[in-house]
Short mmCIF file of C-alpha atoms in Angstrom, two decimals:
data_model
loop_
_atom_site.label_atom_id
_atom_site.label_comp_id
_atom_site.label_asym_id
_atom_site.label_seq_id
_atom_site.Cartn_x
_atom_site.Cartn_y
_atom_site.Cartn_z
CA MET E 1059 9.48 49.88 -5.24
CA ARG E 1060 10.79 46.41 -6.82
CA SER E 1061 9.30 43.43 -4.56
CA ARG E 1062 11.60 40.99 -3.39
CA CYS E 1063 10.41 38.31 -5.84
CA CYS E 1064 11.52 40.32 -8.63
CA ARG E 1065 15.01 40.58 -7.25
CA PRO E 1066 17.93 40.36 -9.65
CA PHE E 1067 19.06 36.62 -9.49
CA ARG E 1068 22.78 36.27 -8.91
CA GLU E 1069 23.59 32.22 -8.86
CA ALA E 1070 26.03 32.78 -6.29
CA ASP E 1071 23.34 33.08 -3.73
CA LEU E 1072 22.15 29.64 -4.08
CA ASP E 1073 24.17 26.86 -2.16
CA PRO E 1074 22.90 23.83 -3.52
CA ASP E 1075 22.78 20.45 -1.54
CA VAL E 1076 24.06 18.17 -3.54
CA ARG E 1077 24.90 14.59 -2.26
CA LEU E 1078 26.37 11.51 -3.21
CA LEU E 1079 25.05 8.74 -0.90
CA ASP E 1080 25.98 5.33 -0.94
CA LYS E 1081 23.12 3.96 2.03
CA GLY E 1082 19.21 4.35 1.53
CA PHE E 1083 18.02 7.56 2.22
CA SER E 1084 14.11 8.88 2.86
CA PRO E 1085 12.81 11.11 0.27
CA GLY E 1086 9.99 12.27 2.14
CA LYS E 1087 12.51 13.41 4.97
CA ALA E 1088 15.21 14.77 2.96
CA LEU E 1089 11.90 17.22 1.10
CA GLY E 1090 10.50 18.25 4.45
CA LEU E 1091 13.83 19.39 5.70
CA PHE E 1092 14.13 21.17 2.31
CA ALA E 1093 11.24 22.88 2.49
CA LYS E 1094 11.85 24.20 6.02
CA ALA E 1095 15.10 25.87 4.35
CA HIS E 1096 13.45 27.32 2.07
CA PRO E 1097 10.25 29.36 3.56
CA GLU E 1098 10.76 32.22 0.83
CA ALA E 1099 9.61 29.92 -1.83
CA GLY E 1100 6.49 29.94 -3.61
CA GLY E 1101 6.85 26.65 -4.72
CA ILE E 1102 8.57 23.36 -4.47
CA ALA E 1103 9.09 21.04 -7.37
CA SER E 1104 10.62 17.34 -6.91
CA PHE E 1105 10.76 14.43 -8.50
CA VAL E 1106 12.41 11.12 -6.91
CA GLY E 1107 13.33 8.01 -9.05
CA LYS E 1108 13.11 4.58 -7.72
CA VAL E 1109 14.41 1.16 -8.55
CA ARG E 1110 10.58 0.01 -11.05
CA PRO E 1111 9.36 -2.35 -9.30
CA ASP E 1112 9.23 -5.31 -11.62
CA ASP E 1113 9.12 -8.90 -10.75
CA LEU E 1114 11.47 -10.13 -12.73
CA VAL E 1115 14.10 -7.81 -11.16
CA GLN E 1116 16.25 -9.13 -7.88
CA VAL E 1117 18.72 -5.94 -7.51
CA LEU E 1118 19.56 -2.61 -9.26
CA LYS E 1119 23.71 -1.67 -9.15
CA LEU E 1120 24.91 1.83 -9.77
CA SER E 1121 28.26 2.25 -10.62
CA HIS E 1122 30.42 5.56 -10.87
CA TYR E 1123 33.29 7.43 -11.70
CA GLU E 1124 34.12 8.56 -8.39
CA PRO E 1125 36.52 11.58 -9.61
CA LEU E 1126 34.11 12.80 -11.57
CA THR E 1127 30.72 12.34 -10.01
CA LEU E 1128 30.37 14.89 -7.39
CA PRO E 1129 32.15 17.23 -8.98
CA GLY E 1130 29.76 16.62 -12.00
CA MET E 1131 26.68 17.00 -9.85
CA ARG E 1132 27.92 20.20 -8.63
CA ALA E 1133 28.15 21.66 -11.88
CA LEU E 1134 25.10 20.63 -13.23
CA ALA E 1135 23.50 21.97 -10.21
CA ALA E 1136 25.45 25.35 -10.79
CA GLN E 1137 24.45 24.91 -14.92
CA THR E 1138 20.45 24.71 -13.71
CA ALA E 1139 20.55 27.53 -11.06
CA GLY E 1140 22.38 29.59 -13.86
CA ARG E 1141 19.00 28.59 -15.93
CA TRP E 1142 16.33 29.66 -13.65
CA PRO E 1143 16.12 31.54 -10.72
CA LEU E 1144 15.93 29.43 -7.92
CA ASP E 1145 15.66 30.14 -4.10
CA GLY E 1146 16.52 26.02 -3.25
CA LEU E 1147 17.90 23.05 -5.42
CA LEU E 1148 18.73 19.25 -3.90
CA ILE E 1149 20.25 16.79 -5.39
CA HIS E 1150 20.69 13.34 -4.01
CA HIS E 1151 21.60 10.48 -5.70
CA ARG E 1152 22.37 6.77 -5.09
CA VAL E 1153 25.11 4.74 -5.69
CA GLY E 1154 25.48 1.00 -4.63
CA TYR E 1155 23.32 -2.05 -4.97
CA MET E 1156 19.27 -1.51 -4.41
CA ARG E 1157 16.25 -3.38 -4.24
CA PRO E 1158 13.23 -2.96 -5.87
CA GLY E 1159 10.87 -0.06 -4.47
CA ALA E 1160 14.10 1.32 -3.52
CA PRO E 1161 14.77 5.55 -3.91
CA ILE E 1162 17.70 6.10 -6.39
CA VAL E 1163 17.57 9.60 -6.74
CA LEU E 1164 15.83 13.15 -5.59
CA VAL E 1165 15.78 16.30 -7.24
CA ALA E 1166 14.08 19.48 -5.80
CA ALA E 1167 13.79 22.79 -6.56
CA ALA E 1168 12.62 25.72 -4.74
CA ALA E 1169 11.68 29.08 -6.28
CA ARG E 1170 9.37 31.84 -6.01
CA HIS E 1171 6.91 30.24 -8.70
CA ARG E 1172 6.02 27.08 -10.15
CA ARG E 1173 7.50 27.43 -13.47
CA ALA E 1174 10.97 27.48 -12.31
CA ALA E 1175 10.98 24.87 -10.16
CA ILE E 1176 9.55 22.49 -12.49
CA GLU E 1177 11.74 23.09 -15.24
CA ALA E 1178 14.46 23.17 -12.83
CA VAL E 1179 13.64 19.56 -12.00
CA ASP E 1180 12.81 18.40 -14.87
CA PHE E 1181 16.38 19.84 -16.56
CA ALA E 1182 18.44 18.57 -13.62
CA MET E 1183 16.36 15.04 -14.24
CA ASP E 1184 17.04 14.77 -17.91
CA HIS E 1185 20.91 15.36 -17.53
CA LEU E 1186 21.05 13.09 -14.74
CA LYS E 1187 19.10 10.26 -16.82
CA SER E 1188 21.61 10.48 -19.82
CA ASP E 1189 24.25 12.68 -19.55
CA ALA E 1190 26.16 11.68 -16.10
CA TRP E 1191 28.43 9.59 -14.39
CA PHE E 1192 26.52 6.33 -13.52
CA TRP E 1193 26.63 2.83 -14.83
CA LYS E 1194 23.71 1.09 -14.21
CA ARG E 1195 23.03 -3.09 -13.83
CA GLU E 1196 20.34 -5.11 -13.28
CA LYS E 1197 20.13 -8.81 -11.63
CA ARG E 1198 17.22 -10.35 -13.79
CA GLY E 1199 16.78 -14.33 -13.05
CA GLY E 1200 20.08 -14.36 -11.23
CA THR E 1201 22.02 -12.62 -14.75
CA TRP E 1202 23.36 -9.15 -14.74
CA HIS E 1203 21.96 -7.03 -17.40
CA TRP E 1204 23.66 -3.33 -18.23
CA ILE E 1205 20.94 -0.97 -18.74
CA GLU E 1206 21.35 2.06 -21.40
CA PRO E 1207 19.80 5.41 -21.76
CA ARG E 1208 16.66 4.92 -24.02
CA ALA E 1209 16.25 7.33 -27.04
CA GLU E 1210 13.40 8.59 -25.59
CA ASP E 1211 16.47 9.60 -22.65
CA HIS E 1212 18.35 11.50 -25.17
CA ALA E 1213 15.30 13.13 -27.06
CA ASP E 1214 14.57 14.70 -23.66
CA LEU E 1215 18.18 15.98 -22.87
CA ALA E 1216 18.54 17.10 -26.63
CA ARG E 1217 15.26 19.18 -26.08
CA TRP E 1218 17.34 21.97 -23.43
CA SER E 1219 19.94 22.36 -26.03
CA GLU E 1220 17.14 22.99 -28.90
CA ALA E 1221 14.79 25.41 -26.99
CA THR E 1222 17.97 27.71 -26.10
CA GLY E 1223 20.35 27.09 -28.87
CA ARG E 1224 23.15 26.06 -26.07
CA ASP E 1225 23.28 23.01 -23.50
#
């Protein structure tokens, strides 16, 4: 008899919690509800991205292209779920104006085994960081500056296609 943890995974079994938020949110509360919704998971991995509490940064503004953002986030969730045997996946991302220390993004994955959850979160974040539908500007010293993905962000994303020969 096969154990429940080794059941064949079907992407259709997963209903990811994907949200685009225009107001502040509590990552702890969202993560607590996510954990409660997935009691069968052996592990939950998560990442919370925040506005850097830099003395010079006054505010961060995240803009997006509305017709593509939420569908793109859902497609990323489906791609992530197709790569790892997950019990649950959560992607919450802010848009609008945020102050230093405010949460920008929460990605969490629930899985029977830790490696799948950890890698799923890492994969989703690498895509959100450098291959997404968001434009960032920060106000420093009263002047707005665009923020572009760093070379390291693109290298992080490239490793996923190098590791499997696909994106």
